[in-house]
Each structure stands twice: as structure tokens, then as C-alpha cells.
Amino acid sequence: LALVQFTATACIFSLVVMQWIFFTTTLAPNQDVAFVLAVAFAVINLLISTFFMGPMDPPGWPWVERLRYISALDYAWQGVLTAELKDRVFSCEAGGAQGTGV
């Protein structure tokens, strides 16, 4: 089931990105400007997604949470995490590095 969810999330994200690329090619006067707009979209999505910042707002940046609503990468990343980690329990009791001073 996780593989199906991951594949569906990846396909939906790919469609969103391709839509943005087609949109930038219609707005831009040439290919170079369209490329810059597409890269700007990707960078903004990476910066405001939970992939880099984590699920909580950084201190002093309450506006980031509102920007995450427009981030396609954030939705895709949350979908991947849900597909992979839902209903899993991780135990930290029996660990290899405890008490070794490492």
C-alpha cells in the first residue's frame, strides 16, 4: 500500500510541476525567462516546504505556515511521509550507542 501511495503522490506532484512549467512558457517572452521562472518556483517550494524547515514554524516567521498552503512540494512531501511512516512505532529503548560514550 505504501508503494501505491508513494507512486500516486509522485505522479500528482509531477503533474503540478509540469502545469507550472507550461504556465511559465506561456507567460515568458522566451525560453530563458521561462526557465528562470520555473527554477524560482522550485526554489520557493523547497524553501517553504516541511522538507527543510520541519513541521513547526521557525521562530519569528509565522507567515511561513500560510505560504505552505501554496507549496506543491509540501503536499507531496507530507504524502510521502504519511505513506511511509503511518502506523509505525519506533522504539528508542534498545539502542546500540547508549552508554558507549559515542
Coordinates of N, CA and C in Angstrom, one line a residue:
L1 N 0.8 -1.2 0.0 CA 0.0 0.0 0.0 C 0.9 1.3 0.0
A2 N 2.0 1.2 0.7 CA 2.9 2.4 0.8 C 3.4 2.7 -0.6
L3 N 3.8 1.7 -1.4 CA 4.3 1.9 -2.7 C 3.3 2.6 -3.6
V4 N 2.0 2.1 -3.5 CA 1.0 2.7 -4.3 C 0.8 4.2 -3.9
Q5 N 0.7 4.5 -2.6 CA 0.6 5.8 -2.1 C 1.7 6.7 -2.6
F6 N 2.9 6.2 -2.5 CA 4.1 6.9 -2.9 C 4.1 7.2 -4.4
T7 N 3.7 6.3 -5.2 CA 3.6 6.4 -6.6 C 2.6 7.5 -7.0
A8 N 1.4 7.4 -6.4 CA 0.4 8.3 -6.6 C 0.8 9.8 -6.2
T9 N 1.4 9.9 -5.1 CA 1.9 11.2 -4.7 C 2.9 11.8 -5.7
A10 N 3.9 10.9 -6.1 CA 4.9 11.4 -7.0 C 4.3 11.8 -8.4
C11 N 3.3 11.0 -8.8 CA 2.6 11.4 -10.1 C 1.9 12.7 -10.0
I12 N 1.2 12.9 -8.9 CA 0.4 14.2 -8.7 C 1.4 15.3 -8.6
F13 N 2.5 15.2 -7.9 CA 3.5 16.3 -7.8 C 4.1 16.5 -9.2
S14 N 4.3 15.5 -10.0 CA 4.9 15.7 -11.3 C 3.9 16.5 -12.2
L15 N 2.6 16.2 -12.1 CA 1.6 16.9 -12.9 C 1.6 18.4 -12.5
V16 N 1.7 18.6 -11.2 CA 1.7 20.0 -10.7 C 2.9 20.8 -11.3
V17 N 4.0 20.2 -11.2 CA 5.2 20.8 -11.7 C 5.1 21.0 -13.2
M18 N 4.6 20.0 -13.9 CA 4.5 20.2 -15.4 C 3.5 21.3 -15.7
Q19 N 2.4 21.4 -15.0 CA 1.5 22.5 -15.2 C 2.2 23.9 -15.0
W20 N 3.0 24.0 -14.0 CA 3.7 25.2 -13.7 C 4.7 25.5 -14.9
I21 N 5.4 24.5 -15.4 CA 6.3 24.7 -16.5 C 5.6 25.2 -17.7
F22 N 4.4 24.6 -18.0 CA 3.6 25.0 -19.2 C 3.1 26.5 -19.0
F23 N 2.7 26.8 -17.7 CA 2.3 28.1 -17.4 C 3.4 29.2 -17.6
T24 N 4.6 28.8 -17.2 CA 5.7 29.8 -17.3 C 6.1 30.0 -18.8
T25 N 5.9 28.9 -19.6 CA 6.3 29.1 -21.0 C 5.2 30.0 -21.7
T26 N 4.0 30.0 -21.3 CA 3.0 30.9 -21.9 C 3.2 32.3 -21.4
L27 N 3.7 32.5 -20.2 CA 3.9 33.9 -19.7 C 5.2 34.5 -20.2
A28 N 6.2 33.7 -20.4 CA 7.6 34.3 -20.7 C 7.7 34.6 -22.1
P29 N 8.5 35.7 -22.4 CA 8.7 36.0 -23.8 C 9.7 35.1 -24.5
N30 N 10.5 34.4 -23.8 CA 11.5 33.4 -24.4 C 11.7 32.3 -23.5
Q31 N 12.5 31.4 -23.9 CA 12.8 30.1 -23.2 C 13.6 30.4 -21.9
D32 N 14.5 31.4 -22.0 CA 15.4 31.6 -20.8 C 14.6 32.2 -19.7
V33 N 13.7 33.1 -19.9 CA 12.8 33.6 -18.8 C 11.9 32.6 -18.3
A34 N 11.4 31.7 -19.1 CA 10.6 30.6 -18.6 C 11.4 29.7 -17.7
F35 N 12.6 29.4 -18.1 CA 13.5 28.6 -17.2 C 13.7 29.2 -15.9
V36 N 14.0 30.5 -15.9 CA 14.2 31.2 -14.6 C 13.0 31.2 -13.7
L37 N 11.8 31.4 -14.3 CA 10.5 31.3 -13.6 C 10.3 29.9 -13.0
A38 N 10.6 28.9 -13.8 CA 10.4 27.5 -13.3 C 11.4 27.2 -12.2
V39 N 12.6 27.7 -12.3 CA 13.6 27.4 -11.2 C 13.2 28.2 -9.9
A40 N 12.7 29.4 -10.1 CA 12.2 30.2 -9.0 C 11.1 29.5 -8.2
F41 N 10.2 29.0 -9.0 CA 9.1 28.2 -8.4 C 9.6 27.0 -7.6
A42 N 10.5 26.3 -8.2 CA 11.1 25.1 -7.5 C 11.8 25.6 -6.2
V43 N 12.6 26.6 -6.3 CA 13.4 27.1 -5.1 C 12.4 27.5 -4.0
I44 N 11.4 28.3 -4.3 CA 10.4 28.8 -3.3 C 9.7 27.6 -2.7
N45 N 9.3 26.6 -3.5 CA 8.7 25.4 -2.9 C 9.6 24.7 -2.0
L46 N 10.8 24.5 -2.4 CA 11.8 23.9 -1.5 C 12.0 24.6 -0.2
L47 N 12.1 25.9 -0.2 CA 12.3 26.7 1.0 C 11.2 26.7 1.9
I48 N 9.9 26.7 1.4 CA 8.8 26.8 2.4 C 8.2 25.5 2.7
S49 N 8.7 24.4 2.1 CA 8.1 23.1 2.4 C 8.7 22.6 3.8
T50 N 8.0 21.5 4.3 CA 8.5 20.9 5.5 C 9.7 20.1 5.3
F51 N 10.2 19.9 4.1 CA 11.4 19.1 3.8 C 12.6 19.7 4.5
F52 N 12.7 21.1 4.4 CA 13.8 21.7 5.0 C 13.6 22.3 6.4
M53 N 12.4 22.9 6.6 CA 12.1 23.6 7.8 C 11.5 22.7 8.9
G54 N 10.9 21.6 8.6 CA 10.2 20.8 9.6 C 8.8 21.3 9.7
P55 N 8.0 20.5 10.5 CA 6.6 20.8 10.5 C 6.2 22.0 11.3
M56 N 7.1 22.5 12.2 CA 6.8 23.7 13.0 C 7.3 24.9 12.4
D57 N 6.7 26.0 12.7 CA 7.2 27.3 12.1 C 8.5 27.7 12.8
P58 N 9.4 28.2 12.0 CA 10.6 28.8 12.6 C 10.3 30.0 13.5
P59 N 11.0 30.2 14.5 CA 10.7 31.3 15.4 C 10.8 32.6 14.7
G60 N 9.7 33.4 14.9 CA 9.7 34.7 14.2 C 9.2 34.8 12.8
W61 N 8.8 33.6 12.2 CA 8.4 33.5 10.9 C 7.0 32.9 10.8
P62 N 5.9 33.5 11.4 CA 4.6 32.9 11.4 C 4.0 32.9 10.0
W63 N 4.5 33.6 9.0 CA 3.9 33.7 7.7 C 4.3 32.5 6.9
V64 N 5.3 31.7 7.3 CA 5.7 30.5 6.6 C 4.6 29.5 6.5
E65 N 3.8 29.3 7.6 CA 2.7 28.3 7.6 C 1.7 28.7 6.5
R66 N 1.4 30.0 6.3 CA 0.4 30.3 5.3 C 1.0 30.1 3.9
L67 N 2.3 30.3 3.7 CA 2.9 30.1 2.4 C 2.9 28.6 2.1
R68 N 2.9 27.7 3.1 CA 3.0 26.3 2.8 C 1.7 25.8 2.1
Y69 N 0.6 26.6 2.2 CA -0.6 26.2 1.5 C -0.5 26.2 0.0
I70 N 0.4 27.0 -0.5 CA 0.6 27.1 -1.9 C 1.8 26.3 -2.4
S71 N 2.4 25.6 -1.5 CA 3.6 24.8 -1.9 C 3.2 23.4 -2.3
A72 N 3.4 23.1 -3.6 CA 3.1 21.7 -4.1 C 4.0 20.7 -3.5
L73 N 5.2 21.1 -3.3 CA 6.2 20.2 -2.7 C 5.9 19.8 -1.3
D74 N 5.3 20.7 -0.6 CA 4.9 20.4 0.8 C 3.9 19.4 0.9
Y75 N 2.9 19.5 0.0 CA 1.8 18.4 -0.1 C 2.4 17.1 -0.5
A76 N 3.3 17.1 -1.5 CA 3.9 15.9 -1.9 C 4.7 15.2 -0.8
W77 N 5.5 16.0 -0.1 CA 6.4 15.5 1.0 C 5.6 15.0 2.1
Q78 N 4.5 15.7 2.5 CA 3.6 15.1 3.5 C 3.0 13.8 3.1
G79 N 2.6 13.7 1.8 CA 2.0 12.5 1.3 C 3.0 11.3 1.4
V80 N 4.3 11.6 1.0 CA 5.3 10.6 1.1 C 5.6 10.1 2.5
L81 N 5.7 11.1 3.4 CA 5.9 10.7 4.8 C 4.7 10.0 5.4
T82 N 3.5 10.3 5.0 CA 2.3 9.6 5.5 C 2.3 8.2 5.0
A83 N 2.7 8.0 3.7 CA 2.7 6.7 3.1 C 3.7 5.8 3.7
E84 N 4.9 6.4 4.0 CA 6.0 5.6 4.5 C 5.9 5.3 6.1
L85 N 5.5 6.3 6.8 CA 5.6 6.3 8.3 C 4.3 6.1 9.0
K86 N 3.2 6.1 8.4 CA 1.9 6.0 9.1 C 1.8 4.6 9.8
D87 N 1.3 4.6 11.0 CA 1.1 3.5 11.8 C 2.4 2.7 12.2
R88 N 3.5 3.4 12.1 CA 4.8 2.8 12.5 C 5.2 3.3 13.9
V89 N 5.7 2.4 14.7 CA 6.2 2.8 16.0 C 7.7 2.5 16.1
F90 N 8.4 3.6 16.6 CA 9.9 3.5 16.7 C 10.2 3.5 18.1
S91 N 11.0 2.5 18.5 CA 11.4 2.4 19.9 C 12.9 2.8 20.1
C92 N 13.1 3.6 21.1 CA 14.5 4.1 21.4 C 15.1 3.4 22.6
E93 N 14.4 2.4 23.1 CA 14.9 1.7 24.3 C 16.1 0.9 24.1
A94 N 16.1 0.0 23.2 CA 17.2 -0.8 22.9 C 18.1 -0.2 21.8
G95 N 19.1 0.5 22.2 CA 19.9 1.2 21.2 C 21.4 0.7 21.3
G96 N 22.1 0.9 20.2 CA 23.4 0.4 20.1 C 24.4 1.4 20.7
A97 N 24.1 2.7 20.7 CA 25.1 3.7 21.1 C 24.9 4.2 22.5
Q98 N 23.9 3.7 23.2 CA 23.7 4.2 24.6 C 24.8 3.7 25.5
G99 N 25.4 4.6 26.3 CA 26.4 4.2 27.2 C 27.7 3.9 26.7
T100 N 27.9 4.1 25.4 CA 29.2 3.8 24.8 C 30.1 5.1 24.8
G101 N 29.5 6.2 25.1 CA 30.3 7.5 25.0 C 30.5 8.0 23.6
V102 N 29.8 7.5 22.7 CA 29.9 7.9 21.3 C 28.9 8.9 21.0

